[in-house]
mmCIF file of C-alpha atoms in Angstrom:
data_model
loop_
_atom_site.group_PDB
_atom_site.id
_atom_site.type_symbol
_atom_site.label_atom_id
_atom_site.label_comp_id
_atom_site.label_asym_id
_atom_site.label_seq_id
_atom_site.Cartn_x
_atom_site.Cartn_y
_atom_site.Cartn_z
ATOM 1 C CA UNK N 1 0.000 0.000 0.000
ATOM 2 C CA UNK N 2 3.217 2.546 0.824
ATOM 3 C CA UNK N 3 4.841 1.167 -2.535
ATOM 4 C CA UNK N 4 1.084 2.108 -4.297
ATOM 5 C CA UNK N 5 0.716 5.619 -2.218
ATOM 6 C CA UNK N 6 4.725 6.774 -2.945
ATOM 7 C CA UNK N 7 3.994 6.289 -6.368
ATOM 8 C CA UNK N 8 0.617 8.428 -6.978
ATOM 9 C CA UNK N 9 2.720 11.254 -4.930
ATOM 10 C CA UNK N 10 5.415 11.107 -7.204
ATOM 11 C CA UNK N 11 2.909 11.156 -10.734
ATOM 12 C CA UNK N 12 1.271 13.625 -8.777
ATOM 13 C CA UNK N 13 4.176 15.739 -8.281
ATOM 14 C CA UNK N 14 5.455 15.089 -12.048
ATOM 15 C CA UNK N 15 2.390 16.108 -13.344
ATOM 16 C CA UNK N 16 2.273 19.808 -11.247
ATOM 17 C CA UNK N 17 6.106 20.169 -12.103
ATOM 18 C CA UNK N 18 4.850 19.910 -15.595
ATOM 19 C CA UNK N 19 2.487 22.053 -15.744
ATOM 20 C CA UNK N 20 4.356 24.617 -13.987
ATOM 21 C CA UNK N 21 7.233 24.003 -16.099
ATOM 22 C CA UNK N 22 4.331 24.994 -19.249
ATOM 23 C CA UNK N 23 3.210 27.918 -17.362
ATOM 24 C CA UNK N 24 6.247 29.589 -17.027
ATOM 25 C CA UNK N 25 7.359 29.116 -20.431
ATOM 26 C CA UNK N 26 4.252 30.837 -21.748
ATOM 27 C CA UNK N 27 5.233 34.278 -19.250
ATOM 28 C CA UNK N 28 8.287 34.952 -21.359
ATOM 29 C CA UNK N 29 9.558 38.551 -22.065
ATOM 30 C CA UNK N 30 8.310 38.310 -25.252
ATOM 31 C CA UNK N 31 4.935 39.818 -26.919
ATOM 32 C CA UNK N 32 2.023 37.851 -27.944
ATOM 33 C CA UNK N 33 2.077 38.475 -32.242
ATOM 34 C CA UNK N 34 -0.821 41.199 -32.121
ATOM 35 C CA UNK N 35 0.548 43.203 -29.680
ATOM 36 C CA UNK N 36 3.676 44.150 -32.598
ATOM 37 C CA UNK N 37 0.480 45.955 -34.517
ATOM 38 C CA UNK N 38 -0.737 47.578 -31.618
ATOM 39 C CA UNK N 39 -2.271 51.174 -32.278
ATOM 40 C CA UNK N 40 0.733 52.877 -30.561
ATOM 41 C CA UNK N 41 3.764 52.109 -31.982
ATOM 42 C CA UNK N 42 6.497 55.041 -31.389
ATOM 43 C CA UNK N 43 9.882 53.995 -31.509
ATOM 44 C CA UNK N 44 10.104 57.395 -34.081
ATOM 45 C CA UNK N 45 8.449 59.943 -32.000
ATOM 46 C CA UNK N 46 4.835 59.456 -33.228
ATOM 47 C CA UNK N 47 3.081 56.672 -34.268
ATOM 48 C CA UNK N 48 5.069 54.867 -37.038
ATOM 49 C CA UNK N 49 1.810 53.708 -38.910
ATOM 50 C CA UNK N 50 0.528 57.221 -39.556
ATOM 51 C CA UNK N 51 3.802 58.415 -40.549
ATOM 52 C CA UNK N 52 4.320 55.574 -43.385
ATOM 53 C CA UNK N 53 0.570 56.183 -44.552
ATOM 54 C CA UNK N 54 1.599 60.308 -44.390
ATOM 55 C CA UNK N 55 4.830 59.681 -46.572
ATOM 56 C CA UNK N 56 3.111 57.774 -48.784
ATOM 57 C CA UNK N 57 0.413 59.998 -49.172
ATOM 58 C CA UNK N 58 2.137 62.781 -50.068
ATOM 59 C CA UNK N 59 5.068 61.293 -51.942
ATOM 60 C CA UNK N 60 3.845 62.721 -55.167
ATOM 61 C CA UNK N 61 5.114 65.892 -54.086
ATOM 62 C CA UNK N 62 9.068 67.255 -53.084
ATOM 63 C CA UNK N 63 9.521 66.989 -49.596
ATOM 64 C CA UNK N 64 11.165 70.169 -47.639
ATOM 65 C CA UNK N 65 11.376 68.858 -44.649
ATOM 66 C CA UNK N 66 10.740 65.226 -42.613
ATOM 67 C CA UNK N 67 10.787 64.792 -38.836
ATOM 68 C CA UNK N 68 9.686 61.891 -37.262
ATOM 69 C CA UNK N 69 10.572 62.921 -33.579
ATOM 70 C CA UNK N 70 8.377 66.130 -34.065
ATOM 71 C CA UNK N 71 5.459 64.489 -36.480
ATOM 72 C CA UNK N 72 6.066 67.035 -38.976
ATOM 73 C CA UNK N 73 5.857 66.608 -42.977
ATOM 74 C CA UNK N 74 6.120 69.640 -45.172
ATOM 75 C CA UNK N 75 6.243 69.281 -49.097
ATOM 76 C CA UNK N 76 7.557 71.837 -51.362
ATOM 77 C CA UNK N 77 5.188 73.340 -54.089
ATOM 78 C CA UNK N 78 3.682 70.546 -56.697
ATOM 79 C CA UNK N 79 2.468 71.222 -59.951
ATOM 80 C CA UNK N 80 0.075 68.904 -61.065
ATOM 81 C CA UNK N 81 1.273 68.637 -65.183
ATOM 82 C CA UNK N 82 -2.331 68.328 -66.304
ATOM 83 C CA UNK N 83 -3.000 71.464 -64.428
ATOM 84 C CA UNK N 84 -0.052 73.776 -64.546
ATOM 85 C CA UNK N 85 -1.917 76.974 -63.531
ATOM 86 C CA UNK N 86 -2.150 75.735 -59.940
ATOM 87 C CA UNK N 87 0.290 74.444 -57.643
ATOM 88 C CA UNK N 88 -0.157 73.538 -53.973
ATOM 89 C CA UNK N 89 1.932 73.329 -50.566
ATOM 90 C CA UNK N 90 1.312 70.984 -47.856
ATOM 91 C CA UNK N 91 2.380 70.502 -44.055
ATOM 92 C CA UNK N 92 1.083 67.017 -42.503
ATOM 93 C CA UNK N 93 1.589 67.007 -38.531
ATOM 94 C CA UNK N 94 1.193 63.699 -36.733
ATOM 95 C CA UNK N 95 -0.643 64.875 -33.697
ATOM 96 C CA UNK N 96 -0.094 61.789 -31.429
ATOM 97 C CA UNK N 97 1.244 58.476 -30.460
ATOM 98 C CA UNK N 98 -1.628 56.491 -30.731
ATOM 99 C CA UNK N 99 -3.429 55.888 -34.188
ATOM 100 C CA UNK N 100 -6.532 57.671 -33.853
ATOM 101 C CA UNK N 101 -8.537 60.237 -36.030
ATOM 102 C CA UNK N 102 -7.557 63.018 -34.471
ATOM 103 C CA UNK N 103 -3.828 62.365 -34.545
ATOM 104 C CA UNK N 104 -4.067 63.450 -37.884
ATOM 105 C CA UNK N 105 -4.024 67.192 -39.886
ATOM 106 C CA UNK N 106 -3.001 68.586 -43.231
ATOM 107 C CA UNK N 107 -2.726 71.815 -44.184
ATOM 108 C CA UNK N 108 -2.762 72.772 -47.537
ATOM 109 C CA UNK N 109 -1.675 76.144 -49.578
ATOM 110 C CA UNK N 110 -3.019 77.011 -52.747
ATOM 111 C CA UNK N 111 -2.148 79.091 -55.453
ATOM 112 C CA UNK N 112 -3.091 79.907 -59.005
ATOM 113 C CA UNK N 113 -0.888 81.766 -61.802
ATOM 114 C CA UNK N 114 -2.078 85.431 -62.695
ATOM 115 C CA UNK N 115 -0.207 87.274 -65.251
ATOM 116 C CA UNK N 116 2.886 85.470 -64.161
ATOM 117 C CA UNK N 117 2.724 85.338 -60.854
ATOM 118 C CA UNK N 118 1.265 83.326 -57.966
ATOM 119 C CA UNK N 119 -1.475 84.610 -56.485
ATOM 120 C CA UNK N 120 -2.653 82.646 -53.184
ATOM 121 C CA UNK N 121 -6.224 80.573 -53.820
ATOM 122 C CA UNK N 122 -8.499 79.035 -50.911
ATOM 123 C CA UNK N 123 -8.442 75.365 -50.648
ATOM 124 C CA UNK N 124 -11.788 73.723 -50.247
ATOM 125 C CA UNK N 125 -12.166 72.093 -46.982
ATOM 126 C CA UNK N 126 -13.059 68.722 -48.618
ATOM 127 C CA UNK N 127 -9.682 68.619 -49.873
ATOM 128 C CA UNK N 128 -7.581 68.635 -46.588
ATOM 129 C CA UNK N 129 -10.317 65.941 -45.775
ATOM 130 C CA UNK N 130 -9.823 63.966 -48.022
ATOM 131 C CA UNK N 131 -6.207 63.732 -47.298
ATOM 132 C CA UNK N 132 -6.723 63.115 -43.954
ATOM 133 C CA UNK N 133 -9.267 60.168 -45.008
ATOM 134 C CA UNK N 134 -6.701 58.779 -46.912
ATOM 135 C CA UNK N 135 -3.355 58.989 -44.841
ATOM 136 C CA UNK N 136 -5.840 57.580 -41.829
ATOM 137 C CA UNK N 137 -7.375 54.372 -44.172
ATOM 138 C CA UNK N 138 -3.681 53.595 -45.293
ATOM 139 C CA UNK N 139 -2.029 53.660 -41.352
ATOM 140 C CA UNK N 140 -4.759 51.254 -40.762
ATOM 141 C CA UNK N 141 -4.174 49.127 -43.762
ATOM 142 C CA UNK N 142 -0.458 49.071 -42.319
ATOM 143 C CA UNK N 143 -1.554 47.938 -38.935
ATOM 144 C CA UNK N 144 -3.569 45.284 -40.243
ATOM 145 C CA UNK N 145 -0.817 43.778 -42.602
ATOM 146 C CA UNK N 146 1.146 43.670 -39.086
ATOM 147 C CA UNK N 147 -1.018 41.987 -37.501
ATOM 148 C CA UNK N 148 -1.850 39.592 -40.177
ATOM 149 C CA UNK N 149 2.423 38.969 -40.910
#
């Protein structure tokens, strides 16, 4: 009966070992995989999602200056060839760390050619909007493909 008793306290105590032995192996230092796309992801400054979608949105144009600790994007005047009577400015500032809509504005200058000379313009509010739609659609685009790699 001793011989039968030792030995179910033994399998008993191989069996918690083992399981704590699995535990501990799961409370690594390391991440789970969707926590690398989490919505605030700063090792720049500001969040690195809406700063790729930002460069890329506004790659068509020269840039003048890029900084990634400040959030700040400001492209030099673009001419759009089909339209070389107009030419606009923009300044994208990444607002915060976290990818939200509000982390997100454009400004845009316009101007228009007048007897050889540029002449500021308004810019129509749907404009900067839609800029902001898209840099915002593509940062989350990026954050999914994270996730999903």
């Amino acid at each position: 009966m001793n011989a039968t008793r030792l030995t179910s306290t033994v399998s008993r105590g191989l069996l918690v070992s083992l399981a704590l032995a699995g535990l501990t192996a799961c409370g690594g230092g390391g991440r789970p995989a969707s926590d690398l796309a989490a919505s605030q992801v700063t090792t720049i400054g500001v969040n690195s999602y809406l700063w790729r979608a930002a460069l890329e949105t506004v790659s068509f144009a020269p840039l003048l200056q890029a900084d990634s600790a400040g959030g700040v994007i400001v492209t030099d005047w673009y001419t759009n060839p089909e339209n070389p009577g107009e030419r606009v400015k923009l300044t994208v500032s990444i607002l915060d760390q976290d990818l939200r809509a509000d982390a997100v504005r454009v400004a845009a200058s316009r101007q228009v050619a007048q007897g050889g000379t540029w002449v500021d313009a308004p810019v129509q509010a749907a404009t900067v909007q839609k800029l902001e739609g898209i840099i915002l659609t593509k940062a989350r685009d990026l954050r999914r493909q994270a996730v999903v790699s």
